[in-house]
CSV table of C-alpha atoms in Angstrom, one decimal:
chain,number,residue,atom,x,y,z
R,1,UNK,CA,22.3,212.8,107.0
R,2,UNK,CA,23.9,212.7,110.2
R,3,UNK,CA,26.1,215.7,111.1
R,4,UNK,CA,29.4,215.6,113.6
R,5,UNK,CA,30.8,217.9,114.9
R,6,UNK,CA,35.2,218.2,114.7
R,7,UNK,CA,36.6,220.2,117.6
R,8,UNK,CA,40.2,220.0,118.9
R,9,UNK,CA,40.6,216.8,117.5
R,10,UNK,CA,37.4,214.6,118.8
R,11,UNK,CA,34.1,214.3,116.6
R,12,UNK,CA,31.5,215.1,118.4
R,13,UNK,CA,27.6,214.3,118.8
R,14,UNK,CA,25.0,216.8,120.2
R,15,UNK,CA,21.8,216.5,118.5
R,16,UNK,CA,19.7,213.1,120.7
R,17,UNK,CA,18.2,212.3,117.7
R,18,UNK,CA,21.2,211.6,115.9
R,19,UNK,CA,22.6,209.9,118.8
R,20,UNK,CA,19.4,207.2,118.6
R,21,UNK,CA,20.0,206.3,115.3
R,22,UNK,CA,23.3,205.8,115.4
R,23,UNK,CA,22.7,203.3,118.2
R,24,UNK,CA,19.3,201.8,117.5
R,25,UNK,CA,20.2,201.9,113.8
R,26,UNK,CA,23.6,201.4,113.1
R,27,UNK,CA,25.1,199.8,115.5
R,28,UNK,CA,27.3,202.7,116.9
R,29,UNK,CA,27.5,203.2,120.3
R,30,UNK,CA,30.9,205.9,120.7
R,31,UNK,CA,31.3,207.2,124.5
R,32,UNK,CA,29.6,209.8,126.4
R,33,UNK,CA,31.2,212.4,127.9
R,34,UNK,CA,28.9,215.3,128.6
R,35,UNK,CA,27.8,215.2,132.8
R,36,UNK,CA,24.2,216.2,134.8
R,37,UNK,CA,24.6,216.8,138.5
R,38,UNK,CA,23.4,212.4,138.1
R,39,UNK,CA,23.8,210.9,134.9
R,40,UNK,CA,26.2,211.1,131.9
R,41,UNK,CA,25.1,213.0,128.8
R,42,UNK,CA,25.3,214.5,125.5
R,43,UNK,CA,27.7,215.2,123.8
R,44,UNK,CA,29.0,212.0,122.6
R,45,UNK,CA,32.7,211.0,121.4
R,46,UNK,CA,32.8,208.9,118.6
R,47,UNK,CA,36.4,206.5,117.7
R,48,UNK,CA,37.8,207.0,114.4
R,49,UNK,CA,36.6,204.3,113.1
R,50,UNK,CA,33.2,204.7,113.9
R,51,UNK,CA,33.7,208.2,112.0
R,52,UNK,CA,35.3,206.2,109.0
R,53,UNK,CA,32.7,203.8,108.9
R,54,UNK,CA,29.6,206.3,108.6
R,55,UNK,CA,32.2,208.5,105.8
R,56,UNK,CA,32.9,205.5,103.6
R,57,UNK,CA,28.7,204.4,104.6
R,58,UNK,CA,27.7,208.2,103.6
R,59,UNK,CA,25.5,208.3,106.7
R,60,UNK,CA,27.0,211.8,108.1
R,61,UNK,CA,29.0,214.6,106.9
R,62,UNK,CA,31.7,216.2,109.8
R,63,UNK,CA,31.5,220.2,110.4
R,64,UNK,CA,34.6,222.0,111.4
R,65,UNK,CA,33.2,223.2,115.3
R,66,UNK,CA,35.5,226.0,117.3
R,67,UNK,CA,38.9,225.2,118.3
R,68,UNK,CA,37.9,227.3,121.6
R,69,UNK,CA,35.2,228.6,123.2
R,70,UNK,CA,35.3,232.4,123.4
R,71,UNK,CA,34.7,233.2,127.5
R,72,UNK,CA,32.4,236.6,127.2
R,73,UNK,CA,31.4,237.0,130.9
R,74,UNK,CA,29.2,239.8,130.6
R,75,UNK,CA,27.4,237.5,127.9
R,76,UNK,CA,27.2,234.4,129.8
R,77,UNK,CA,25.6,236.8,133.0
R,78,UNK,CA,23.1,238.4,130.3
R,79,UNK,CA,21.9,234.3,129.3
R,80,UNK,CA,22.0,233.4,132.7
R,81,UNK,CA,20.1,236.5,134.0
R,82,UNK,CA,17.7,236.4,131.4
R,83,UNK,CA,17.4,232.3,131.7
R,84,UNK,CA,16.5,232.9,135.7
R,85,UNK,CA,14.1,235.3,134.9
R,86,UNK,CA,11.9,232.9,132.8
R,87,UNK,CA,12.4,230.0,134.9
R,88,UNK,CA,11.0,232.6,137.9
R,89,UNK,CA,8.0,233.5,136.0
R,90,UNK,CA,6.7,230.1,134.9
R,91,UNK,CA,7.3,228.5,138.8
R,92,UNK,CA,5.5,231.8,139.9
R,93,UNK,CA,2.8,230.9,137.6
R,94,UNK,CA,2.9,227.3,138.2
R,95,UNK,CA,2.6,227.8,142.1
R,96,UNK,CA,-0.7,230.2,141.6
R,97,UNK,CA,-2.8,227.5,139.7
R,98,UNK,CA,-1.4,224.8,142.6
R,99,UNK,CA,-2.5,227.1,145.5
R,100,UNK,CA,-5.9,227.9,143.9
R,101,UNK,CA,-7.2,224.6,144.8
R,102,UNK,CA,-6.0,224.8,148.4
R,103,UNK,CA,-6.1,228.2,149.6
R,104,UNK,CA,-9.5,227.7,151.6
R,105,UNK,CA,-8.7,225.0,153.5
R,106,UNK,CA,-5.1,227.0,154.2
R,107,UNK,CA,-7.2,230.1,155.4
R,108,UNK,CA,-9.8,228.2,157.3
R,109,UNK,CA,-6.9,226.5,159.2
R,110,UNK,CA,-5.3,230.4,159.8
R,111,UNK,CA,-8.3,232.0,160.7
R,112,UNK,CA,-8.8,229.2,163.8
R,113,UNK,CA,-5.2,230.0,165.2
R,114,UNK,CA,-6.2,233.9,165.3
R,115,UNK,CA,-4.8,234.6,162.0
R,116,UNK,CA,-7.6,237.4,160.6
R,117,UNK,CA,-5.4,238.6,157.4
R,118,UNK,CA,-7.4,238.5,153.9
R,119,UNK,CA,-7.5,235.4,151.6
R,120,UNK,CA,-5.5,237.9,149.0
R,121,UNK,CA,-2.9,238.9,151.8
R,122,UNK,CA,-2.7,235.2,152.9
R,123,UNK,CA,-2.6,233.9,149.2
R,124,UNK,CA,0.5,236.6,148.3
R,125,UNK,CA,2.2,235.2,151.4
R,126,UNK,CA,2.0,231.8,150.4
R,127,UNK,CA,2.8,232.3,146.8
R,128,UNK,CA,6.1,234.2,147.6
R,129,UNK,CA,7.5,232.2,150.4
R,130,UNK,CA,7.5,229.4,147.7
R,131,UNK,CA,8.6,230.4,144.6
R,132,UNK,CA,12.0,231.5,145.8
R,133,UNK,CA,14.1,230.5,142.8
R,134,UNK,CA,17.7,231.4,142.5
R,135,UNK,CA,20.6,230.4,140.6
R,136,UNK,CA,21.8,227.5,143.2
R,137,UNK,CA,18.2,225.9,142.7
R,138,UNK,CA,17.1,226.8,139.3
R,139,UNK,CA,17.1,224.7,136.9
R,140,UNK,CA,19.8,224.8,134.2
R,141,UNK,CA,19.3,223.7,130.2
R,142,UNK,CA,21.4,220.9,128.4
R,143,UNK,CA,21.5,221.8,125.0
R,144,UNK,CA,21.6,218.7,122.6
R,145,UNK,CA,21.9,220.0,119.4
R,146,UNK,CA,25.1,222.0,118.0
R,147,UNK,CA,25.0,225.5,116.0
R,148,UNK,CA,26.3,224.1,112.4
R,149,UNK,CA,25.1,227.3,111.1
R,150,UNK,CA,28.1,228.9,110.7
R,151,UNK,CA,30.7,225.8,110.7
R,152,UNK,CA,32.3,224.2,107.1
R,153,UNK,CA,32.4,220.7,106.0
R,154,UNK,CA,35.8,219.1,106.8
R,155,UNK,CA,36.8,217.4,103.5
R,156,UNK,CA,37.0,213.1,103.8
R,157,UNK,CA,40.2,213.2,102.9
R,158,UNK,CA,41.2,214.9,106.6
R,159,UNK,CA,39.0,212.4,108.2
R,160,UNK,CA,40.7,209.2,106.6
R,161,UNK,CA,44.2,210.6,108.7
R,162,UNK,CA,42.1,209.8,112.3
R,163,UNK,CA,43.1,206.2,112.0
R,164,UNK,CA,45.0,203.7,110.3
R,165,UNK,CA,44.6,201.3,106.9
R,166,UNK,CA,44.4,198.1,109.7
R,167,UNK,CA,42.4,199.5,112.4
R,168,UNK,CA,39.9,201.1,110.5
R,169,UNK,CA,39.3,197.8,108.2
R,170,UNK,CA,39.4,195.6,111.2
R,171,UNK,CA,36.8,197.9,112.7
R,172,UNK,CA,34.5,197.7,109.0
R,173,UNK,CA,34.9,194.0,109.2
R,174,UNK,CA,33.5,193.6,112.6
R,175,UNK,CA,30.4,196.0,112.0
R,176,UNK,CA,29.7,194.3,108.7
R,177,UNK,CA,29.2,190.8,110.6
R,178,UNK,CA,26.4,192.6,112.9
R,179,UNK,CA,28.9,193.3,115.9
R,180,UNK,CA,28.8,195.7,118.3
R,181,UNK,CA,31.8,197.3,119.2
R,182,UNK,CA,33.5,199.9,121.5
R,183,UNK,CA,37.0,200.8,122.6
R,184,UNK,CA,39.5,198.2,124.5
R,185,UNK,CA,41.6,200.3,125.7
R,186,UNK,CA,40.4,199.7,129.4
R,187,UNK,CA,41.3,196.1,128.7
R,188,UNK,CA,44.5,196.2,126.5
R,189,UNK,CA,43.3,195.7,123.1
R,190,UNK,CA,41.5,197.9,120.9
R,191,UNK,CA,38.0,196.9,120.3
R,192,UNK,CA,35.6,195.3,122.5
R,193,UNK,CA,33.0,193.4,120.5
R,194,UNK,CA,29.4,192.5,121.8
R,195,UNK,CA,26.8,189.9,120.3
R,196,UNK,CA,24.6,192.7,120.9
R,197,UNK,CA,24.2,196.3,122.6
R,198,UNK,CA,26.6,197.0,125.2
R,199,UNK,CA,23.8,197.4,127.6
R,200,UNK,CA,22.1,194.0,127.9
R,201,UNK,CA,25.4,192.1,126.9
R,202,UNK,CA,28.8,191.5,127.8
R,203,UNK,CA,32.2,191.9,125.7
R,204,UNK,CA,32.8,188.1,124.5
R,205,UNK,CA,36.0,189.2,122.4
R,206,UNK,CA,39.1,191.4,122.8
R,207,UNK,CA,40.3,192.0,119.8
R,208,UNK,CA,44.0,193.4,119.5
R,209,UNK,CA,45.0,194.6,115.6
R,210,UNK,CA,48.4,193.8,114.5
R,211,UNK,CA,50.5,194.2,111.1
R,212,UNK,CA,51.4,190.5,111.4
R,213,UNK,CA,51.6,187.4,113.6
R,214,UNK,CA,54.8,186.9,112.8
R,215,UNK,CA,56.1,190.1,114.5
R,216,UNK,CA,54.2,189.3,117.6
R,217,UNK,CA,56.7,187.4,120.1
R,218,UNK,CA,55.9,184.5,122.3
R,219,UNK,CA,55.6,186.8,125.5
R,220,UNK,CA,53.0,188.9,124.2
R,221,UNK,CA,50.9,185.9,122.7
R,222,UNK,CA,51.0,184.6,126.5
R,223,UNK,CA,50.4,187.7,128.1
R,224,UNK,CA,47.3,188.5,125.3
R,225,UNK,CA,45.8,184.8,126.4
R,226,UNK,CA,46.0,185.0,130.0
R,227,UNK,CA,44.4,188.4,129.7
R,228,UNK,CA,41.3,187.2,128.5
R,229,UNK,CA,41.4,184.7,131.1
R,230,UNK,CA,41.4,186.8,133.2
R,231,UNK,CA,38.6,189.3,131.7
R,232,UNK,CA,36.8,186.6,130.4
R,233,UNK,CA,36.8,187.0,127.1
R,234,UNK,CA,38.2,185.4,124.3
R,235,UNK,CA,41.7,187.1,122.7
R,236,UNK,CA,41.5,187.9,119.5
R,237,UNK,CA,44.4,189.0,117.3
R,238,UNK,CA,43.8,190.9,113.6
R,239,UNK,CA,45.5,191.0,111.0
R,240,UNK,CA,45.0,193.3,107.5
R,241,UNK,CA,46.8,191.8,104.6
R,242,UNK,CA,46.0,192.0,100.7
R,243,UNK,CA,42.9,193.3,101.4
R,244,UNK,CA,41.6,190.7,103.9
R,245,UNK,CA,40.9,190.9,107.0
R,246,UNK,CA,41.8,187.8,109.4
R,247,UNK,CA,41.9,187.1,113.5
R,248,UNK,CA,43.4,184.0,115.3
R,249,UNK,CA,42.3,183.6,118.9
R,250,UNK,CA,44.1,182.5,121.3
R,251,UNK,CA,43.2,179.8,123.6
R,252,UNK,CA,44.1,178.9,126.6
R,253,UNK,CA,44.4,175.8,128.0
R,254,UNK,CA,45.5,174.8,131.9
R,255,UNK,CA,47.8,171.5,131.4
């Protein structure tokens, strides 16, 4: 069972693990928010309907995470004091074993420019010149797993209030015909839907839900179609009526 994580709103992913299966194995590809000094990370952000869709699925249960985090800065210096301390230790230890193979030829090359010190006292120099390790250049940890020790289950019920009726069924619909799909915000709809992942393909639909075609007005079915012009995709309007779900695309065609 997969476990999210509810905090001010967002569900969450930390654990990598999870994060694999959802993609490899269910098609669920969410948005990542987390940050390294290069590359995006953990945790992940999930759309309401993706949360729905593993719910109604039973493929994860949501925890109730912290609505804040509490600041304690004499903690947060113990960790990071503690953390350095470790890190400064195993480089130390690292860099003995590394000059062991060397430090002949490093005290042959000192001894013919008049340097007469010891191996030991050459060694120690050597060693501690190089294994300065402070907090600008340590390295830090990215934790990718949440504490659900202590959190509670957030009941369905509170989960099923994230979206609505026709977004969340246009959503099921998609993923049940072997779509992959992500937010469309960035390109005025609200789903984005792939042949397959996100990462090897392109979007080929825009898909914008509505309560009706009807009470969509000539301007907007323009504007919809020369948007995916534009994008290159194909506009897609859907609908959720008596328990169906149904999409009209919108073609355009240069006279």
């Amino acid at each position: 069972m997969i476990k999210l994580i509810h905090i001010n709103g967002d569900i969450l992913i930390y654990d990598v693990e999870s994060w694999t299966a959802l993609r490899k194995d269910y098609r669920i590809i969410g948005q990542i928010i987390g940050s390294t000094s290069f590359i995006p990370s953990l945790p992940m952000k999930l759309l309401p309907e993706e949360v729905l869709l593993l719910l109604k699925k039973n493929l994860a249960i949501v925890h109730e995470g912290p609505s804040h985090i509490i600041n304690n800065k004499s903690e947060s210096n113990e960790f990071e004091e503690s953390f350095l301390k470790a890190q400064q230790v195993k480089y130390r230890d690292i860099r003995k074993a590394q000059l062991d193979v060397v430090i002949d030829k490093i005290v042959d090359k000192r001894n013919q420019v008049g340097d007469k010190r010891s191996k030991e006292e050459i060694f120690e120099e050597e060693l501690n010149k190089s294994c300065i390790i402070t907090r600008e250049n340590m390295l830090w940890p990215i934790f990718l797993e949440g504490d659900t020790t202590n959190y509670s289950l957030v009941p369905k019920e509170k989960m099923f209030a994230l979206s609505s009726s026709l977004k969340s069924n246009v959503y099921m619909d998609l993923w049940e015909k072997g779509y992959y799909i992500t937010n469309g915000e960035k390109f005025g709809g609200d789903f984005l839907v792939y042949f397959g992942d996100p990462i090897a393909y392109h979007a080929i639909f825009i898909v914008k839900c509505v309560d009706g075609i009807a009470n969509i007005s000539p301007i907007e079915l323009i504007a919809f179609g020369r948007l995916g012009v534009a994008v290159k995709k194909r506009a897609v309007l859907a609908t959720f009526t008596e328990g169906k779900v149904a999409y009209l695309t919108i073609n355009w065609i240069d006279a």
